[in-house]
Coordinates of C-alpha atoms in Angstrom, one line a residue:
Chain X
M29 CA -5.7 130.3 -20.7
S30 CA -4.6 127.5 -19.0
A31 CA -1.5 126.8 -16.2
V32 CA 0.1 124.8 -19.2
A33 CA -0.3 127.3 -21.8
H34 CA 1.4 129.7 -20.0
D35 CA 4.2 128.0 -18.8
A36 CA 5.2 126.3 -21.9
G37 CA 8.9 126.8 -22.2
G38 CA 8.9 128.8 -19.2
P39 CA 11.5 128.6 -16.3
G40 CA 9.9 126.2 -14.2
E41 CA 8.7 123.8 -16.9
P42 CA 10.1 120.6 -16.7
R43 CA 12.3 119.3 -19.7
H44 CA 9.9 116.9 -21.3
G45 CA 12.2 115.9 -24.0
V46 CA 14.4 114.8 -21.9
R47 CA 12.0 112.9 -19.6
I48 CA 10.4 111.4 -22.9
A49 CA 13.9 110.5 -24.4
T50 CA 14.8 108.7 -20.9
I51 CA 11.6 106.7 -20.7
W52 CA 12.1 105.4 -24.2
A53 CA 15.7 104.8 -24.0
V54 CA 14.9 102.8 -20.8
A55 CA 11.9 101.1 -22.2
T56 CA 14.2 100.3 -25.3
A57 CA 16.7 98.6 -23.5
V58 CA 14.5 96.4 -21.7
C59 CA 11.9 95.4 -24.6
V60 CA 14.9 95.0 -27.5
P61 CA 16.5 92.3 -25.8
L62 CA 13.0 90.6 -24.7
M63 CA 12.0 90.8 -28.3
I64 CA 15.7 89.2 -29.8
W65 CA 15.9 86.4 -26.8
V66 CA 12.7 85.9 -25.5
V67 CA 9.8 86.8 -28.2
G68 CA 12.3 85.8 -31.4
P69 CA 12.6 82.2 -31.1
H70 CA 8.9 82.0 -31.6
I71 CA 8.5 84.1 -34.5
P72 CA 8.0 81.9 -37.3
P73 CA 8.9 80.3 -40.0
Y74 CA 11.2 78.8 -37.6
N75 CA 14.8 76.9 -38.9
G76 CA 13.4 74.0 -40.9
S77 CA 15.6 75.3 -43.9
L78 CA 18.1 77.5 -44.9
Q79 CA 15.7 79.8 -46.0
T80 CA 13.7 79.7 -43.4
K81 CA 16.5 80.6 -41.2
E82 CA 16.8 83.2 -43.1
Q83 CA 13.3 84.7 -43.1
H84 CA 13.4 83.6 -39.3
D85 CA 16.5 86.1 -38.7
V86 CA 14.9 88.7 -41.0
N87 CA 11.4 88.5 -38.9
V88 CA 13.1 89.0 -35.6
T89 CA 15.7 91.9 -37.1
L90 CA 12.4 93.6 -38.2
A91 CA 10.4 93.1 -35.3
S92 CA 13.6 94.1 -33.0
L93 CA 13.9 97.5 -35.0
A94 CA 10.0 98.1 -34.9
V95 CA 10.3 98.1 -31.2
P96 CA 11.8 101.4 -30.6
I97 CA 9.7 103.1 -33.0
L98 CA 6.7 101.5 -31.7
L99 CA 7.9 102.5 -27.7
M100 CA 8.6 105.7 -29.0
I101 CA 4.8 106.3 -30.2
W102 CA 3.6 104.9 -27.2
V103 CA 6.1 106.7 -24.7
Y104 CA 5.2 110.0 -26.5
F105 CA 1.3 109.5 -26.7
G106 CA 1.5 108.3 -22.9
Y107 CA 3.5 111.3 -21.4
S108 CA 1.5 113.4 -23.5
I109 CA -2.1 112.2 -22.3
A110 CA -0.6 112.3 -18.6
V111 CA 1.4 115.6 -18.7
F112 CA -0.6 117.6 -21.4
R113 CA -3.6 116.8 -20.7
Q114 CA -6.4 119.9 -20.6
R115 CA -7.0 120.2 -17.1
G116 CA -10.5 122.1 -15.6
T117 CA -13.4 122.7 -17.2
V118 CA -12.6 125.4 -19.3
I119 CA -11.5 124.1 -23.1
V120 CA -8.6 126.3 -24.5
D121 CA -6.2 125.9 -27.4
G122 CA -2.8 124.9 -26.6
P123 CA 0.2 126.8 -27.7
P124 CA 0.8 127.0 -31.7
D125 CA 2.8 124.7 -33.7
T126 CA 6.0 126.8 -35.1
G127 CA 7.7 124.2 -36.9
E128 CA 10.9 123.0 -36.1
P129 CA 13.6 122.6 -38.8
R130 CA 16.2 120.7 -37.2
I131 CA 13.9 117.7 -36.2
Q132 CA 12.0 117.7 -39.3
V133 CA 15.7 117.4 -40.8
L134 CA 16.5 114.7 -38.5
W135 CA 13.1 112.9 -39.0
V136 CA 13.6 112.7 -42.6
A137 CA 17.0 111.7 -42.3
V138 CA 16.1 108.8 -39.9
T139 CA 13.5 107.5 -41.3
S140 CA 15.7 107.4 -44.9
V141 CA 18.3 105.9 -43.5
L142 CA 16.1 103.1 -41.8
V143 CA 14.1 102.3 -45.1
L144 CA 17.3 102.5 -47.2
G145 CA 19.1 100.3 -44.8
L146 CA 16.4 97.7 -44.7
A147 CA 16.1 97.9 -48.6
I148 CA 20.4 96.7 -48.7
Y149 CA 19.9 94.5 -46.0
G150 CA 17.0 92.6 -47.7
T151 CA 18.5 92.9 -50.7
I152 CA 21.7 91.0 -49.4
G153 CA 19.3 88.7 -47.7
L154 CA 17.7 87.7 -51.5
L155 CA 21.0 87.5 -53.1
G156 CA 23.1 85.7 -50.2
A157 CA 23.3 82.5 -49.0
S158 CA 19.5 81.4 -49.2
K159 CA 19.8 82.1 -53.1
G160 CA 16.4 83.7 -53.3
A161 CA 15.2 83.2 -49.8
G162 CA 12.9 80.5 -51.4
G163 CA 10.9 82.8 -53.7
G164 CA 10.3 81.6 -57.4
Q165 CA 12.6 83.6 -59.3
G166 CA 11.0 82.7 -62.8
P167 CA 12.4 80.8 -65.3
N168 CA 16.2 82.2 -65.4
P169 CA 17.2 82.6 -61.2
L170 CA 19.3 85.9 -60.6
V171 CA 20.9 83.8 -58.1
K172 CA 21.6 80.2 -57.9
P173 CA 23.5 77.5 -55.9
E174 CA 26.7 76.2 -57.0
N175 CA 26.2 73.3 -59.6
A176 CA 22.6 74.4 -59.7
N177 CA 22.1 71.7 -62.7
K178 CA 23.6 69.0 -60.5
I179 CA 21.5 69.4 -57.3
L180 CA 17.9 67.2 -56.8
Q181 CA 15.7 68.9 -59.6
V182 CA 11.8 68.6 -58.4
Q183 CA 8.9 69.7 -60.8
V184 CA 6.0 70.9 -58.8
I185 CA 3.1 70.8 -61.1
G186 CA -0.2 72.8 -59.8
Q187 CA -3.4 71.4 -61.6
Q188 CA -7.2 72.0 -59.8
W189 CA -7.0 70.6 -57.1
L190 CA -3.7 68.5 -56.8
W191 CA -0.1 68.6 -56.2
T192 CA 2.0 66.3 -58.3
Y193 CA 5.9 65.9 -58.7
R194 CA 8.1 64.9 -61.0
F195 CA 11.8 63.9 -60.8
P196 CA 13.7 64.2 -64.3
Q197 CA 16.9 62.6 -62.8
Y198 CA 15.0 59.6 -61.7
G199 CA 13.7 58.4 -64.8
G200 CA 11.0 61.6 -65.0
V201 CA 8.8 60.0 -62.4
E202 CA 6.2 61.4 -61.3
T203 CA 4.0 61.2 -57.9
P204 CA 1.8 62.4 -55.8
N205 CA 4.1 62.3 -53.0
L206 CA 6.8 64.2 -52.0
E207 CA 10.3 63.4 -49.7
L208 CA 13.5 65.1 -50.2
P209 CA 17.0 64.7 -48.6
V210 CA 18.1 66.8 -45.8
N211 CA 21.0 69.2 -46.0
E212 CA 21.0 69.0 -50.0
W213 CA 20.0 71.9 -52.2
V214 CA 16.5 71.1 -54.1
A215 CA 15.3 73.2 -57.2
F216 CA 11.6 73.4 -57.3
N217 CA 10.4 73.9 -61.1
V218 CA 7.0 75.0 -60.1
T219 CA 4.2 75.3 -63.1
S220 CA 0.9 74.6 -63.6
L221 CA -1.7 72.6 -65.9
D222 CA -4.5 74.6 -65.8
V223 CA -5.0 78.0 -63.6
I224 CA -2.3 79.8 -61.6
H225 CA -1.9 78.1 -58.1
S226 CA 1.2 79.0 -55.8
F227 CA 3.4 76.3 -54.4
W228 CA 3.8 77.1 -50.6
A229 CA 5.7 74.5 -48.4
Y230 CA 5.9 76.5 -45.4
E231 CA 8.2 74.8 -43.0
L232 CA 10.6 75.1 -46.0
G233 CA 10.1 78.5 -46.8
V234 CA 9.4 78.1 -50.1
K235 CA 6.4 79.9 -51.9
A236 CA 6.2 80.4 -55.8
D237 CA 3.8 80.6 -58.1
A238 CA 2.4 78.1 -60.0
V239 CA 1.5 79.6 -63.6
P240 CA 0.7 77.5 -67.0
G241 CA 3.3 78.0 -69.5
S242 CA 6.1 79.1 -67.2
N243 CA 8.9 77.5 -64.9
N244 CA 9.2 79.5 -61.9
I245 CA 12.4 78.0 -60.3
A246 CA 12.7 78.2 -56.3
Y247 CA 15.3 77.0 -54.2
A248 CA 15.5 75.2 -50.8
K249 CA 18.2 73.4 -48.6
P250 CA 16.3 71.2 -45.8
L251 CA 18.1 71.5 -42.7
R252 CA 16.0 69.4 -40.3
L253 CA 14.5 65.9 -40.4
E254 CA 10.9 67.0 -40.2
S255 CA 7.5 66.6 -42.5
F256 CA 6.3 69.9 -43.9
Q257 CA 3.4 71.5 -45.2
V258 CA 2.2 72.4 -48.6
R259 CA -0.3 74.4 -49.5
C260 CA -1.8 76.3 -52.5
A261 CA -1.5 80.1 -51.6
E262 CA -3.4 81.1 -54.9
L263 CA -7.3 81.1 -55.1
C264 CA -7.8 78.6 -57.8
G265 CA -11.2 77.1 -57.3
I266 CA -13.9 75.1 -55.1
W267 CA -11.1 72.9 -53.6
H268 CA -8.4 75.6 -53.0
G269 CA -8.7 75.2 -49.5
H270 CA -8.0 71.6 -49.9
M271 CA -5.0 71.9 -52.2
N272 CA -3.0 70.6 -49.0
M273 CA -0.1 67.6 -48.9
V274 CA 2.3 66.7 -46.2
G275 CA 6.1 66.3 -47.5
Q276 CA 9.0 64.9 -45.5
V277 CA 12.3 65.4 -45.2
V278 CA 14.5 62.3 -45.0
T279 CA 18.1 61.2 -45.0
K280 CA 19.6 60.9 -48.4
A281 CA 19.4 56.9 -48.0
Q282 CA 15.8 56.9 -47.0
F283 CA 15.3 59.2 -50.3
A284 CA 16.9 57.1 -52.3
S285 CA 14.8 53.8 -51.1
W286 CA 11.9 56.2 -51.5
I287 CA 12.7 57.3 -55.1
A288 CA 13.0 53.8 -56.1
S289 CA 9.8 52.7 -54.6
Q290 CA 7.9 55.5 -56.2
D291 CA 9.8 54.4 -59.5
R292 CA 8.5 50.8 -59.2
K293 CA 5.2 51.9 -58.0
Y294 CA 4.4 54.3 -60.9
A295 CA 6.4 52.7 -63.5
G296 CA 3.3 51.6 -65.4
V297 CA 2.0 55.0 -66.2
T298 CA 5.6 56.7 -66.3
K299 CA 5.5 55.5 -70.1
Y300 CA 2.3 57.5 -70.9
L301 CA 3.7 60.5 -69.5
P302 CA 5.1 63.2 -71.8
P303 CA 8.9 63.5 -71.7
Y304 CA 10.0 65.9 -69.2
A305 CA 9.5 69.4 -70.2
P306 CA 9.7 72.6 -68.1
Y307 CA 6.2 73.4 -68.9
Y308 CA 3.4 71.4 -70.5
Y309 CA 0.6 72.5 -72.5
P310 CA -1.4 69.4 -72.3
V311 CA -3.6 68.1 -74.5
P312 CA -6.7 67.1 -74.8
L313 CA -8.3 70.4 -74.1
R314 CA -11.2 69.3 -76.4
R315 CA -13.9 69.9 -73.8
G316 CA -12.6 73.4 -73.0
Chain D
M10 CA -34.8 115.2 -46.7
A11 CA -36.3 112.7 -44.6
R12 CA -37.7 111.1 -47.9
R13 CA -34.1 110.6 -49.2
V14 CA -33.0 109.1 -45.8
A15 CA -35.7 106.7 -46.2
L16 CA -35.3 105.9 -49.7
T17 CA -31.2 105.4 -49.2
G18 CA -32.1 103.0 -46.7
S19 CA -34.4 100.7 -47.8
V20 CA -32.3 100.1 -50.9
A21 CA -29.3 99.5 -48.3
I22 CA -31.6 96.7 -46.4
V23 CA -32.8 95.3 -49.7
L24 CA -29.0 94.8 -50.9
I25 CA -27.7 94.0 -47.6
A26 CA -30.6 91.0 -47.5
A27 CA -29.8 90.0 -51.1
V28 CA -26.3 89.4 -50.3
L29 CA -26.9 87.4 -47.0
F30 CA -29.5 85.4 -48.9
Y31 CA -27.2 84.7 -51.3
L32 CA -24.5 83.8 -48.6
L33 CA -26.9 81.7 -46.6
D34 CA -28.1 79.6 -49.9
F35 CA -24.4 78.9 -50.7
L36 CA -23.5 78.0 -47.3
F37 CA -26.8 75.6 -46.6
T38 CA -27.9 74.3 -49.4
A39 CA -26.1 70.7 -50.5
P40 CA -27.0 68.1 -52.4
P41 CA -28.6 65.0 -50.5
A42 CA -26.6 62.6 -49.0
I43 CA -26.9 59.1 -50.4
S44 CA -26.0 56.0 -47.9
A45 CA -24.0 53.0 -49.3
V46 CA -26.0 49.6 -49.1
I47 CA -24.2 47.6 -46.6
S48 CA -24.3 43.8 -46.8
G49 CA -22.0 41.0 -45.6
G50 CA -20.2 43.7 -43.6
E51 CA -19.3 45.6 -46.8
A52 CA -20.5 48.6 -48.1
H53 CA -21.8 48.9 -51.9
L54 CA -21.8 52.6 -54.1
T55 CA -23.4 52.3 -57.0
L56 CA -22.8 55.5 -59.2
Q57 CA -23.3 56.6 -63.1
T58 CA -21.7 59.4 -65.2
V59 CA -23.7 60.9 -67.8
P60 CA -22.6 63.2 -70.3
S61 CA -25.7 65.7 -69.8
Y62 CA -27.7 65.7 -67.1
G63 CA -31.0 66.5 -69.2
H64 CA -32.8 68.2 -66.5
A65 CA -32.9 71.7 -65.0
P66 CA -31.2 73.5 -64.1
D67 CA -28.1 72.7 -65.9
P68 CA -29.6 70.2 -68.7
D69 CA -26.5 70.1 -70.6
W70 CA -23.8 69.5 -67.5
V71 CA -21.7 66.7 -67.2
S72 CA -22.3 64.8 -64.0
Y73 CA -22.4 61.7 -61.5
L74 CA -25.6 60.3 -59.7
A75 CA -25.8 57.4 -57.3
K76 CA -28.6 54.6 -56.4
D77 CA -29.7 55.1 -52.9
Q78 CA -31.2 52.0 -50.8
D79 CA -34.4 51.6 -52.8
G80 CA -32.7 51.5 -56.1
H81 CA -33.5 54.9 -57.4
W82 CA -31.1 57.1 -59.1
V83 CA -30.2 60.0 -57.2
H84 CA -28.5 63.4 -58.7
T85 CA -26.0 63.7 -55.9
T86 CA -22.5 63.3 -55.0
I87 CA -22.5 63.5 -51.2
Y88 CA -22.0 59.5 -50.2
K89 CA -21.8 58.4 -47.0
V90 CA -19.9 55.1 -46.4
P91 CA -19.2 53.3 -42.5
A92 CA -15.6 53.8 -41.2
H93 CA -13.4 50.7 -41.3
T94 CA -15.1 49.1 -43.7
L95 CA -14.2 47.6 -47.4
V96 CA -16.3 49.8 -50.1
T97 CA -17.2 48.5 -53.3
V98 CA -18.0 51.1 -55.8
T99 CA -19.5 50.1 -59.2
V100 CA -19.5 53.0 -61.7
Y101 CA -21.7 52.9 -64.9
Q102 CA -20.0 55.3 -67.2
Y103 CA -22.0 57.0 -70.5
D104 CA -19.6 59.4 -71.6
T105 CA -17.1 59.3 -74.1
A106 CA -13.4 59.7 -73.6
T107 CA -12.5 63.4 -72.9
G108 CA -8.5 62.3 -71.9
L109 CA -6.5 63.3 -68.9
R110 CA -5.0 66.8 -68.9
N111 CA -2.2 64.9 -66.8
P112 CA -1.7 61.3 -67.6
F113 CA -0.3 60.6 -64.1
L114 CA -4.0 60.1 -63.5
G115 CA -4.7 57.1 -65.6
Q116 CA -2.8 55.2 -62.7
V117 CA -5.5 53.4 -60.1
R118 CA -4.2 54.3 -56.5
G119 CA -5.6 53.7 -53.1
T120 CA -7.8 50.8 -54.1
V121 CA -7.5 47.0 -52.8
G122 CA -4.7 45.4 -54.9
G123 CA -3.7 48.7 -57.0
V124 CA -6.2 47.4 -59.3
A125 CA -9.9 48.3 -61.0
T126 CA -11.9 46.1 -63.0
Y127 CA -12.8 47.6 -66.3
N128 CA -15.4 45.6 -68.3
G129 CA -14.2 42.3 -66.7
K130 CA -10.8 43.3 -67.1
V131 CA -8.4 43.8 -64.2
L132 CA -6.0 47.1 -64.5
S133 CA -3.7 49.4 -62.7
V134 CA -2.9 52.0 -64.9
L135 CA -5.8 53.1 -67.8
D136 CA -4.4 54.7 -71.0
P137 CA -4.8 57.9 -70.0
N138 CA -6.2 59.2 -73.8
D139 CA -9.0 56.8 -72.9
A140 CA -10.5 58.6 -69.9
S141 CA -13.8 59.8 -69.8
H142 CA -13.7 60.8 -66.1
T143 CA -12.1 59.9 -63.1
F144 CA -13.6 59.1 -59.1
T145 CA -10.0 60.5 -56.8
V146 CA -10.2 61.3 -53.4
P147 CA -6.8 62.9 -52.9
D148 CA -6.9 62.8 -49.0
L149 CA -7.2 59.2 -49.0
G150 CA -4.7 58.7 -52.2
I151 CA -7.4 56.9 -54.0
S152 CA -8.1 57.6 -58.0
V153 CA -9.5 55.3 -60.3
A154 CA -9.4 56.7 -64.4
L155 CA -13.0 55.7 -65.7
P156 CA -12.9 55.1 -69.6
G157 CA -15.4 56.7 -71.9
V158 CA -17.4 54.7 -74.0
N159 CA -16.5 54.6 -78.0
N160 CA -17.2 58.0 -79.8
N161 CA -19.3 55.8 -82.6
A162 CA -20.9 53.6 -80.2
P163 CA -24.6 53.3 -81.0
N164 CA -27.5 54.3 -78.4
Q165 CA -26.0 56.8 -76.3
C166 CA -27.2 58.2 -73.6
S167 CA -28.4 61.6 -73.5
A168 CA -30.3 62.3 -70.5
A169 CA -30.2 61.2 -66.7
P170 CA -30.6 58.5 -65.4
C171 CA -29.3 56.3 -68.0
P172 CA -30.4 52.7 -68.4
L173 CA -27.8 49.6 -68.8
S174 CA -29.1 49.4 -72.2
E175 CA -27.4 52.3 -73.1
A176 CA -23.9 52.1 -74.5
H177 CA -21.7 52.6 -71.0
T178 CA -18.5 50.8 -69.4
T179 CA -18.7 49.2 -65.9
I180 CA -15.9 50.0 -63.6
T181 CA -15.9 48.4 -60.0
F182 CA -13.2 48.9 -57.3
S183 CA -13.3 48.8 -54.1
F184 CA -11.2 50.6 -51.0
M185 CA -10.6 50.8 -47.3
S186 CA -12.6 53.3 -45.9
P187 CA -10.5 55.4 -43.3
G188 CA -11.7 57.2 -39.8
P189 CA -14.7 59.1 -39.6
G190 CA -14.4 62.2 -41.3
T191 CA -15.2 64.1 -44.7
Y192 CA -13.1 63.6 -47.5
R193 CA -13.7 65.5 -50.6
W194 CA -13.4 63.8 -54.2
Q195 CA -13.5 65.2 -57.7
C196 CA -13.5 63.9 -61.2
F197 CA -9.8 65.1 -63.0
V198 CA -10.8 65.1 -66.1
P199 CA -11.4 68.6 -67.9
C200 CA -14.8 67.3 -68.9
A201 CA -16.9 70.4 -68.2
A202 CA -18.0 71.3 -71.9
G203 CA -18.1 75.2 -72.8
F204 CA -16.0 76.4 -69.9
Y205 CA -12.7 77.7 -69.9
L206 CA -9.6 74.7 -70.2
G207 CA -12.8 72.7 -69.5
N208 CA -12.5 73.0 -65.5
G209 CA -15.7 75.7 -64.9
G210 CA -19.5 74.8 -64.2
P211 CA -19.8 71.3 -63.2
M212 CA -16.5 70.9 -62.3
Q213 CA -16.7 73.6 -59.4
T214 CA -19.7 72.6 -58.5
L215 CA -21.0 69.9 -55.4
G216 CA -23.4 67.4 -57.0
W217 CA -21.8 67.2 -60.4
M218 CA -18.1 66.5 -60.7
D219 CA -17.2 67.4 -57.2
G220 CA -18.7 65.7 -53.7
E221 CA -17.8 64.5 -50.9
I222 CA -17.6 61.1 -49.1
E223 CA -18.9 61.0 -45.3
V224 CA -17.3 58.7 -43.3
T225 CA -19.2 58.0 -40.2

């Protein structure tokens, strides 16, 4: 038998648990503030909208909560490798595990509290100020901004392989460009004319599946004058990887000017568009 | 035991080779590139769209063709044009109308003057129901819908390349090429007969109704 096996729990044995807990507490006290104040500001998706702000806060919170757990594993492993490693040339078994009900109960209790706490935290986030956290809520959203029917409505139309946008409050004009007013709530009514796409406005924190025959509503409130990327996040065919465009958050006055220019520019084709509807079953499908 | 290992190894090698061959074939097989004809400091592309290619490997697929420097029709959708140059495109369109799934694409966009010439008539919007195909370069904001020939027109083309003596419409438009780069283009009419929503087969395959413009 090795010295470790003989001495386990003996009178000369150091208090390993206290040592591990102390190292872990010190490392946690150092690393958690670093995660919050040094790494945290660089964790996406930043603060382009109310939704991304909340997503960013959630990411920082989760990362900060994960740090003590990660450190516990690393410290325990590191300590075990350094202190409990097999010495000498003879390989022998260590002392048998006998089970420790208190630790087991503590483990289940702590992890349960963590998981349930995060579930409650996430639910509050979803139902709170961000009104769905930028996710598609289907045709009947559970949470809406105040006066949801009066905020800017933007219909996002996915098609292989292009995004176009209709503005029902501005004569139903359709355009391949997207500008949005800053500090104003926007309702994205996302649909598709063919297969399933996914509207992902990264800097706005919006992601909603574009499903044919369905109106998937997501809300966002842009907070900064900046450009934002739109991508398709659902594999949709040969040009899926090119289904990108860049939108712009502008002032309210600039938006009014822009939407008026789009109305003039596309007046000729607007008369051919179907009446605005939550989704379309377009004809012709003769070929198909 | 050794025989079993050898057999398993052989089958594994064959399968891996087949997968690699498929991947390499997919990555490195592409239609030939056709350079625009340069004259007077301008670039000219001459294209045709046909309702059915008429030859192997997919004789019933709808397709674009392009004219090379020698005036021969080539089955390709990869075009080379010089940067920052006026490019004039002439399309001889031999297919009948299918109509646009999204009527918005009837709008002519990104061309000089925002117009295209349809059989000699200058228009900025084509009735979406009359569209047979489109020539659309989304990243450059260029889109021109191409009107179909009348369903009852005599002398309709059935195999590429189609001669000018057969029923067709002629569309011309010009655009300024951007800086160097590769820009995808595609047709936005669901014109792939026999495929789900008309968007499979030739609509998803380079060399048929999708292609690239290489600006050099």
